[in-house]
C-alpha cells in the first residue's frame, strides 16, 4: 500500500520485470478490490488491509 500516492492511498500490482524495472499491471484506490492474475487468479479485498 502506498499511503502517499498522488490520488490518495493506493495499492499497486507490479509485474513483467525487464532488467531492473517492473511494469505497473494494475492500481486501485485503497479499499477497492485488486485482481492478481495467474498463477494466483485471485481478487484481494484491500478494504481488509490495515490502514497503517
mmCIF file with all atom_site columns, N, CA and C in Angstrom:
data_model
loop_
_atom_site.group_PDB
_atom_site.id
_atom_site.type_symbol
_atom_site.label_atom_id
_atom_site.label_alt_id
_atom_site.label_comp_id
_atom_site.label_asym_id
_atom_site.label_entity_id
_atom_site.label_seq_id
_atom_site.pdbx_PDB_ins_code
_atom_site.Cartn_x
_atom_site.Cartn_y
_atom_site.Cartn_z
_atom_site.occupancy
_atom_site.B_iso_or_equiv
_atom_site.pdbx_formal_charge
_atom_site.auth_seq_id
_atom_site.auth_comp_id
_atom_site.auth_asym_id
_atom_site.auth_atom_id
_atom_site.pdbx_PDB_model_num
ATOM 1   N N  . UNK A 1 1  ? 0.851   -1.174  0.000   1.00 0.00 ? 1  UNK A N  1
ATOM 2   C CA . UNK A 1 1  ? 0.000   0.000   0.000   1.00 0.00 ? 1  UNK A CA 1
ATOM 3   C C  . UNK A 1 1  ? 0.890   1.228   0.000   1.00 0.00 ? 1  UNK A C  1
ATOM 4   N N  . UNK A 1 2  ? 0.513   2.196   -0.798  1.00 0.00 ? 2  UNK A N  1
ATOM 5   C CA . UNK A 1 2  ? 1.215   3.472   -0.845  1.00 0.00 ? 2  UNK A CA 1
ATOM 6   C C  . UNK A 1 2  ? 0.288   4.545   -0.298  1.00 0.00 ? 2  UNK A C  1
ATOM 7   N N  . UNK A 1 3  ? 0.457   4.880   0.973   1.00 0.00 ? 3  UNK A N  1
ATOM 8   C CA . UNK A 1 3  ? -0.450  5.860   1.563   1.00 0.00 ? 3  UNK A CA 1
ATOM 9   C C  . UNK A 1 3  ? -0.137  7.288   1.136   1.00 0.00 ? 3  UNK A C  1
ATOM 10  N N  . UNK A 1 4  ? 0.960   7.481   0.404   1.00 0.00 ? 4  UNK A N  1
ATOM 11  C CA . UNK A 1 4  ? 1.309   8.822   -0.071  1.00 0.00 ? 4  UNK A CA 1
ATOM 12  C C  . UNK A 1 4  ? 1.128   8.977   -1.581  1.00 0.00 ? 4  UNK A C  1
ATOM 13  N N  . UNK A 1 5  ? 0.403   8.075   -2.228  1.00 0.00 ? 5  UNK A N  1
ATOM 14  C CA . UNK A 1 5  ? 0.161   8.173   -3.673  1.00 0.00 ? 5  UNK A CA 1
ATOM 15  C C  . UNK A 1 5  ? -0.562  9.479   -3.986  1.00 0.00 ? 5  UNK A C  1
ATOM 16  N N  . UNK A 1 6  ? -0.322  10.014  -5.167  1.00 0.00 ? 6  UNK A N  1
ATOM 17  C CA . UNK A 1 6  ? -0.876  11.315  -5.544  1.00 0.00 ? 6  UNK A CA 1
ATOM 18  C C  . UNK A 1 6  ? -2.393  11.404  -5.436  1.00 0.00 ? 6  UNK A C  1
ATOM 19  N N  . UNK A 1 7  ? -3.114  10.378  -5.840  1.00 0.00 ? 7  UNK A N  1
ATOM 20  C CA . UNK A 1 7  ? -4.572  10.399  -5.791  1.00 0.00 ? 7  UNK A CA 1
ATOM 21  C C  . UNK A 1 7  ? -5.141  9.927   -4.471  1.00 0.00 ? 7  UNK A C  1
ATOM 22  N N  . UNK A 1 8  ? -4.307  9.758   -3.476  1.00 0.00 ? 8  UNK A N  1
ATOM 23  C CA . UNK A 1 8  ? -4.718  9.210   -2.192  1.00 0.00 ? 8  UNK A CA 1
ATOM 24  C C  . UNK A 1 8  ? -4.148  7.810   -2.048  1.00 0.00 ? 8  UNK A C  1
ATOM 25  N N  . UNK A 1 9  ? -4.347  7.192   -0.904  1.00 0.00 ? 9  UNK A N  1
ATOM 26  C CA . UNK A 1 9  ? -3.794  5.854   -0.675  1.00 0.00 ? 9  UNK A CA 1
ATOM 27  C C  . UNK A 1 9  ? -4.182  4.878   -1.793  1.00 0.00 ? 9  UNK A C  1
ATOM 28  N N  . UNK A 1 10 ? -3.209  4.086   -2.245  1.00 0.00 ? 10 UNK A N  1
ATOM 29  C CA . UNK A 1 10 ? -3.432  3.184   -3.372  1.00 0.00 ? 10 UNK A CA 1
ATOM 30  C C  . UNK A 1 10 ? -2.687  1.872   -3.175  1.00 0.00 ? 10 UNK A C  1
ATOM 31  N N  . UNK A 1 11 ? -3.151  0.864   -3.893  1.00 0.00 ? 11 UNK A N  1
ATOM 32  C CA . UNK A 1 11 ? -2.496  -0.444  -3.946  1.00 0.00 ? 11 UNK A CA 1
ATOM 33  C C  . UNK A 1 11 ? -2.097  -0.657  -5.404  1.00 0.00 ? 11 UNK A C  1
ATOM 34  N N  . UNK A 1 12 ? -0.821  -0.990  -5.631  1.00 0.00 ? 12 UNK A N  1
ATOM 35  C CA . UNK A 1 12 ? -0.324  -1.155  -6.993  1.00 0.00 ? 12 UNK A CA 1
ATOM 36  C C  . UNK A 1 12 ? 0.253   -2.547  -7.164  1.00 0.00 ? 12 UNK A C  1
ATOM 37  N N  . UNK A 1 13 ? -0.107  -3.197  -8.249  1.00 0.00 ? 13 UNK A N  1
ATOM 38  C CA . UNK A 1 13 ? 0.420   -4.513  -8.586  1.00 0.00 ? 13 UNK A CA 1
ATOM 39  C C  . UNK A 1 13 ? 1.444   -4.339  -9.699  1.00 0.00 ? 13 UNK A C  1
ATOM 40  N N  . UNK A 1 14 ? 2.667   -4.781  -9.448  1.00 0.00 ? 14 UNK A N  1
ATOM 41  C CA . UNK A 1 14 ? 3.746   -4.692  -10.432 1.00 0.00 ? 14 UNK A CA 1
ATOM 42  C C  . UNK A 1 14 ? 4.066   -6.084  -10.954 1.00 0.00 ? 14 UNK A C  1
ATOM 43  N N  . UNK A 1 15 ? 4.562   -6.166  -12.180 1.00 0.00 ? 15 UNK A N  1
ATOM 44  C CA . UNK A 1 15 ? 4.949   -7.444  -12.752 1.00 0.00 ? 15 UNK A CA 1
ATOM 45  C C  . UNK A 1 15 ? 5.724   -7.246  -14.034 1.00 0.00 ? 15 UNK A C  1
ATOM 46  N N  . UNK A 1 16 ? 5.912   -8.341  -14.768 1.00 0.00 ? 16 UNK A N  1
ATOM 47  C CA . UNK A 1 16 ? 6.616   -8.331  -16.040 1.00 0.00 ? 16 UNK A CA 1
ATOM 48  C C  . UNK A 1 16 ? 7.965   -7.612  -15.950 1.00 0.00 ? 16 UNK A C  1
ATOM 49  N N  . UNK A 1 17 ? 8.857   -8.111  -15.086 1.00 0.00 ? 17 UNK A N  1
ATOM 50  C CA . UNK A 1 17 ? 10.158  -7.454  -14.915 1.00 0.00 ? 17 UNK A CA 1
ATOM 51  C C  . UNK A 1 17 ? 10.982  -7.474  -16.198 1.00 0.00 ? 17 UNK A C  1
ATOM 52  N N  . UNK A 1 18 ? 11.680  -6.380  -16.402 1.00 0.00 ? 18 UNK A N  1
ATOM 53  C CA . UNK A 1 18 ? 12.613  -6.275  -17.526 1.00 0.00 ? 18 UNK A CA 1
ATOM 54  C C  . UNK A 1 18 ? 13.816  -5.491  -17.029 1.00 0.00 ? 18 UNK A C  1
ATOM 55  N N  . UNK A 1 19 ? 14.917  -6.204  -16.847 1.00 0.00 ? 19 UNK A N  1
ATOM 56  C CA . UNK A 1 19 ? 16.089  -5.564  -16.252 1.00 0.00 ? 19 UNK A CA 1
ATOM 57  C C  . UNK A 1 19 ? 15.793  -5.236  -14.799 1.00 0.00 ? 19 UNK A C  1
ATOM 58  N N  . UNK A 1 20 ? 15.983  -3.984  -14.438 1.00 0.00 ? 20 UNK A N  1
ATOM 59  C CA . UNK A 1 20 ? 15.720  -3.530  -13.061 1.00 0.00 ? 20 UNK A CA 1
ATOM 60  C C  . UNK A 1 20 ? 14.356  -2.877  -12.906 1.00 0.00 ? 20 UNK A C  1
ATOM 61  N N  . UNK A 1 21 ? 13.517  -2.928  -13.921 1.00 0.00 ? 21 UNK A N  1
ATOM 62  C CA . UNK A 1 21 ? 12.233  -2.237  -13.890 1.00 0.00 ? 21 UNK A CA 1
ATOM 63  C C  . UNK A 1 21 ? 11.068  -3.229  -13.932 1.00 0.00 ? 21 UNK A C  1
ATOM 64  N N  . UNK A 1 22 ? 9.985   -2.854  -13.281 1.00 0.00 ? 22 UNK A N  1
ATOM 65  C CA . UNK A 1 22 ? 8.746   -3.627  -13.308 1.00 0.00 ? 22 UNK A CA 1
ATOM 66  C C  . UNK A 1 22 ? 7.645   -2.747  -13.885 1.00 0.00 ? 22 UNK A C  1
ATOM 67  N N  . UNK A 1 23 ? 6.758   -3.359  -14.639 1.00 0.00 ? 23 UNK A N  1
ATOM 68  C CA . UNK A 1 23 ? 5.634   -2.644  -15.229 1.00 0.00 ? 23 UNK A CA 1
ATOM 69  C C  . UNK A 1 23 ? 4.468   -2.630  -14.250 1.00 0.00 ? 23 UNK A C  1
ATOM 70  N N  . UNK A 1 24 ? 3.727   -1.527  -14.195 1.00 0.00 ? 24 UNK A N  1
ATOM 71  C CA . UNK A 1 24 ? 2.516   -1.465  -13.388 1.00 0.00 ? 24 UNK A CA 1
ATOM 72  C C  . UNK A 1 24 ? 1.430   -2.247  -14.109 1.00 0.00 ? 24 UNK A C  1
ATOM 73  N N  . UNK A 1 25 ? 0.914   -3.282  -13.458 1.00 0.00 ? 25 UNK A N  1
ATOM 74  C CA . UNK A 1 25 ? -0.124  -4.108  -14.059 1.00 0.00 ? 25 UNK A CA 1
ATOM 75  C C  . UNK A 1 25 ? -1.518  -3.625  -13.695 1.00 0.00 ? 25 UNK A C  1
ATOM 76  N N  . UNK A 1 26 ? -1.650  -3.096  -12.481 1.00 0.00 ? 26 UNK A N  1
ATOM 77  C CA . UNK A 1 26 ? -2.949  -2.642  -12.005 1.00 0.00 ? 26 UNK A CA 1
ATOM 78  C C  . UNK A 1 26 ? -2.735  -1.745  -10.801 1.00 0.00 ? 26 UNK A C  1
ATOM 79  N N  . UNK A 1 27 ? -3.623  -0.781  -10.625 1.00 0.00 ? 27 UNK A N  1
ATOM 80  C CA . UNK A 1 27 ? -3.581  0.087   -9.445  1.00 0.00 ? 27 UNK A CA 1
ATOM 81  C C  . UNK A 1 27 ? -5.019  0.450   -9.082  1.00 0.00 ? 27 UNK A C  1
ATOM 82  N N  . UNK A 1 28 ? -5.314  0.392   -7.794  1.00 0.00 ? 28 UNK A N  1
ATOM 83  C CA . UNK A 1 28 ? -6.652  0.738   -7.304  1.00 0.00 ? 28 UNK A CA 1
ATOM 84  C C  . UNK A 1 28 ? -6.517  1.613   -6.070  1.00 0.00 ? 28 UNK A C  1
ATOM 85  N N  . UNK A 1 29 ? -7.558  2.362   -5.787  1.00 0.00 ? 29 UNK A N  1
ATOM 86  C CA . UNK A 1 29 ? -7.591  3.137   -4.552  1.00 0.00 ? 29 UNK A CA 1
ATOM 87  C C  . UNK A 1 29 ? -7.679  2.159   -3.386  1.00 0.00 ? 29 UNK A C  1
ATOM 88  N N  . UNK A 1 30 ? -7.034  2.515   -2.291  1.00 0.00 ? 30 UNK A N  1
ATOM 89  C CA . UNK A 1 30 ? -7.073  1.686   -1.092  1.00 0.00 ? 30 UNK A CA 1
ATOM 90  C C  . UNK A 1 30 ? -8.531  1.448   -0.697  1.00 0.00 ? 30 UNK A C  1
ATOM 91  N N  . UNK A 1 31 ? -8.885  0.209   -0.475  1.00 0.00 ? 31 UNK A N  1
ATOM 92  C CA . UNK A 1 31 ? -10.251 -0.159  -0.115  1.00 0.00 ? 31 UNK A CA 1
ATOM 93  C C  . UNK A 1 31 ? -11.005 -0.819  -1.254  1.00 0.00 ? 31 UNK A C  1
ATOM 94  N N  . UNK A 1 32 ? -10.490 -0.698  -2.496  1.00 0.00 ? 32 UNK A N  1
ATOM 95  C CA . UNK A 1 32 ? -11.120 -1.335  -3.647  1.00 0.00 ? 32 UNK A CA 1
ATOM 96  C C  . UNK A 1 32 ? -10.466 -2.698  -3.896  1.00 0.00 ? 32 UNK A C  1
ATOM 97  N N  . UNK A 1 33 ? -11.164 -3.616  -4.545  1.00 0.00 ? 33 UNK A N  1
ATOM 98  C CA . UNK A 1 33 ? -10.564 -4.921  -4.847  1.00 0.00 ? 33 UNK A CA 1
ATOM 99  C C  . UNK A 1 33 ? -9.520  -4.806  -5.948  1.00 0.00 ? 33 UNK A C  1
ATOM 100 N N  . UNK A 1 34 ? -8.496  -5.652  -5.869  1.00 0.00 ? 34 UNK A N  1
ATOM 101 C CA . UNK A 1 34 ? -7.474  -5.737  -6.909  1.00 0.00 ? 34 UNK A CA 1
ATOM 102 C C  . UNK A 1 34 ? -7.307  -7.205  -7.281  1.00 0.00 ? 34 UNK A C  1
ATOM 103 N N  . UNK A 1 35 ? -7.249  -7.470  -8.585  1.00 0.00 ? 35 UNK A N  1
ATOM 104 C CA . UNK A 1 35 ? -7.139  -8.850  -9.061  1.00 0.00 ? 35 UNK A CA 1
ATOM 105 C C  . UNK A 1 35 ? -5.682  -9.206  -9.328  1.00 0.00 ? 35 UNK A C  1
ATOM 106 N N  . UNK A 1 36 ? -5.240  -10.331 -8.802  1.00 0.00 ? 36 UNK A N  1
ATOM 107 C CA . UNK A 1 36 ? -3.919  -10.876 -9.085  1.00 0.00 ? 36 UNK A CA 1
ATOM 108 C C  . UNK A 1 36 ? -4.093  -11.945 -10.160 1.00 0.00 ? 36 UNK A C  1
ATOM 109 N N  . UNK A 1 37 ? -3.438  -11.771 -11.318 1.00 0.00 ? 37 UNK A N  1
ATOM 110 C CA . UNK A 1 37 ? -3.611  -12.728 -12.414 1.00 0.00 ? 37 UNK A CA 1
ATOM 111 C C  . UNK A 1 37 ? -2.945  -14.073 -12.122 1.00 0.00 ? 37 UNK A C  1
ATOM 112 N N  . UNK A 1 38 ? -3.057  -15.001 -13.067 1.00 0.00 ? 38 UNK A N  1
ATOM 113 C CA . UNK A 1 38 ? -2.430  -16.323 -12.955 1.00 0.00 ? 38 UNK A CA 1
ATOM 114 C C  . UNK A 1 38 ? -0.943  -16.146 -12.672 1.00 0.00 ? 38 UNK A C  1
ATOM 115 N N  . UNK A 1 39 ? -0.367  -16.957 -11.870 1.00 0.00 ? 39 UNK A N  1
ATOM 116 C CA . UNK A 1 39 ? -0.878  -18.237 -11.392 1.00 0.00 ? 39 UNK A CA 1
ATOM 117 C C  . UNK A 1 39 ? -1.760  -18.135 -10.151 1.00 0.00 ? 39 UNK A C  1
ATOM 118 N N  . UNK A 1 40 ? -1.947  -16.939 -9.613  1.00 0.00 ? 40 UNK A N  1
ATOM 119 C CA . UNK A 1 40 ? -2.763  -16.784 -8.405  1.00 0.00 ? 40 UNK A CA 1
ATOM 120 C C  . UNK A 1 40 ? -4.254  -16.748 -8.739  1.00 0.00 ? 40 UNK A C  1
ATOM 121 N N  . UNK A 1 41 ? -4.630  -15.931 -9.711  1.00 0.00 ? 41 UNK A N  1
ATOM 122 C CA . UNK A 1 41 ? -6.013  -15.775 -10.151 1.00 0.00 ? 41 UNK A CA 1
ATOM 123 C C  . UNK A 1 41 ? -6.962  -15.606 -8.966  1.00 0.00 ? 41 UNK A C  1
ATOM 124 N N  . UNK A 1 42 ? -6.694  -14.554 -8.199  1.00 0.00 ? 42 UNK A N  1
ATOM 125 C CA . UNK A 1 42 ? -7.493  -14.263 -7.014  1.00 0.00 ? 42 UNK A CA 1
ATOM 126 C C  . UNK A 1 42 ? -7.705  -12.756 -6.933  1.00 0.00 ? 42 UNK A C  1
ATOM 127 N N  . UNK A 1 43 ? -8.829  -12.363 -6.372  1.00 0.00 ? 43 UNK A N  1
ATOM 128 C CA . UNK A 1 43 ? -9.108  -10.950 -6.150  1.00 0.00 ? 43 UNK A CA 1
ATOM 129 C C  . UNK A 1 43 ? -8.990  -10.668 -4.659  1.00 0.00 ? 43 UNK A C  1
ATOM 130 N N  . UNK A 1 44 ? -8.187  -9.671  -4.327  1.00 0.00 ? 44 UNK A N  1
ATOM 131 C CA . UNK A 1 44 ? -7.981  -9.288  -2.924  1.00 0.00 ? 44 UNK A CA 1
ATOM 132 C C  . UNK A 1 44 ? -8.856  -8.092  -2.583  1.00 0.00 ? 44 UNK A C  1
ATOM 133 N N  . UNK A 1 45 ? -9.513  -8.166  -1.459  1.00 0.00 ? 45 UNK A N  1
ATOM 134 C CA . UNK A 1 45 ? -10.314 -7.051  -0.951  1.00 0.00 ? 45 UNK A CA 1
ATOM 135 C C  . UNK A 1 45 ? -9.385  -6.169  -0.110  1.00 0.00 ? 45 UNK A C  1
ATOM 136 N N  . UNK A 1 46 ? -8.918  -5.067  -0.667  1.00 0.00 ? 46 UNK A N  1
ATOM 137 C CA . UNK A 1 46 ? -7.945  -4.233  0.045   1.00 0.00 ? 46 UNK A CA 1
ATOM 138 C C  . UNK A 1 46 ? -8.581  -3.468  1.207   1.00 0.00 ? 46 UNK A C  1
ATOM 139 N N  . UNK A 1 47 ? -9.893  -3.503  1.328   1.00 0.00 ? 47 UNK A N  1
ATOM 140 C CA . UNK A 1 47 ? -10.550 -2.881  2.487   1.00 0.00 ? 47 UNK A CA 1
ATOM 141 C C  . UNK A 1 47 ? -10.184 -3.612  3.769   1.00 0.00 ? 47 UNK A C  1
ATOM 142 N N  . UNK A 1 48 ? -9.714  -4.862  3.632   1.00 0.00 ? 48 UNK A N  1
ATOM 143 C CA . UNK A 1 48 ? -9.337  -5.651  4.800   1.00 0.00 ? 48 UNK A CA 1
ATOM 144 C C  . UNK A 1 48 ? -7.902  -5.396  5.236   1.00 0.00 ? 48 UNK A C  1
ATOM 145 N N  . UNK A 1 49 ? -7.120  -4.654  4.418   1.00 0.00 ? 49 UNK A N  1
ATOM 146 C CA . UNK A 1 49 ? -5.724  -4.354  4.766   1.00 0.00 ? 49 UNK A CA 1
ATOM 147 C C  . UNK A 1 49 ? -5.686  -3.364  5.928   1.00 0.00 ? 49 UNK A C  1
ATOM 148 N N  . UNK A 1 50 ? -4.695  -3.481  6.809   1.00 0.00 ? 50 UNK A N  1
ATOM 149 C CA . UNK A 1 50 ? -4.563  -2.491  7.891   1.00 0.00 ? 50 UNK A CA 1
ATOM 150 C C  . UNK A 1 50 ? -4.265  -1.100  7.312   1.00 0.00 ? 50 UNK A C  1
ATOM 151 N N  . UNK A 1 51 ? -4.779  -0.079  7.921   1.00 0.00 ? 51 UNK A N  1
ATOM 152 C CA . UNK A 1 51 ? -4.625  1.290   7.417   1.00 0.00 ? 51 UNK A CA 1
ATOM 153 C C  . UNK A 1 51 ? -3.374  1.968   7.965   1.00 0.00 ? 51 UNK A C  1
ATOM 154 N N  . UNK A 1 52 ? -2.306  1.224   8.131   1.00 0.00 ? 52 UNK A N  1
ATOM 155 C CA . UNK A 1 52 ? -1.106  1.645   8.769   1.00 0.00 ? 52 UNK A CA 1
ATOM 156 C C  . UNK A 1 52 ? -0.361  2.753   8.261   1.00 0.00 ? 52 UNK A C  1
#
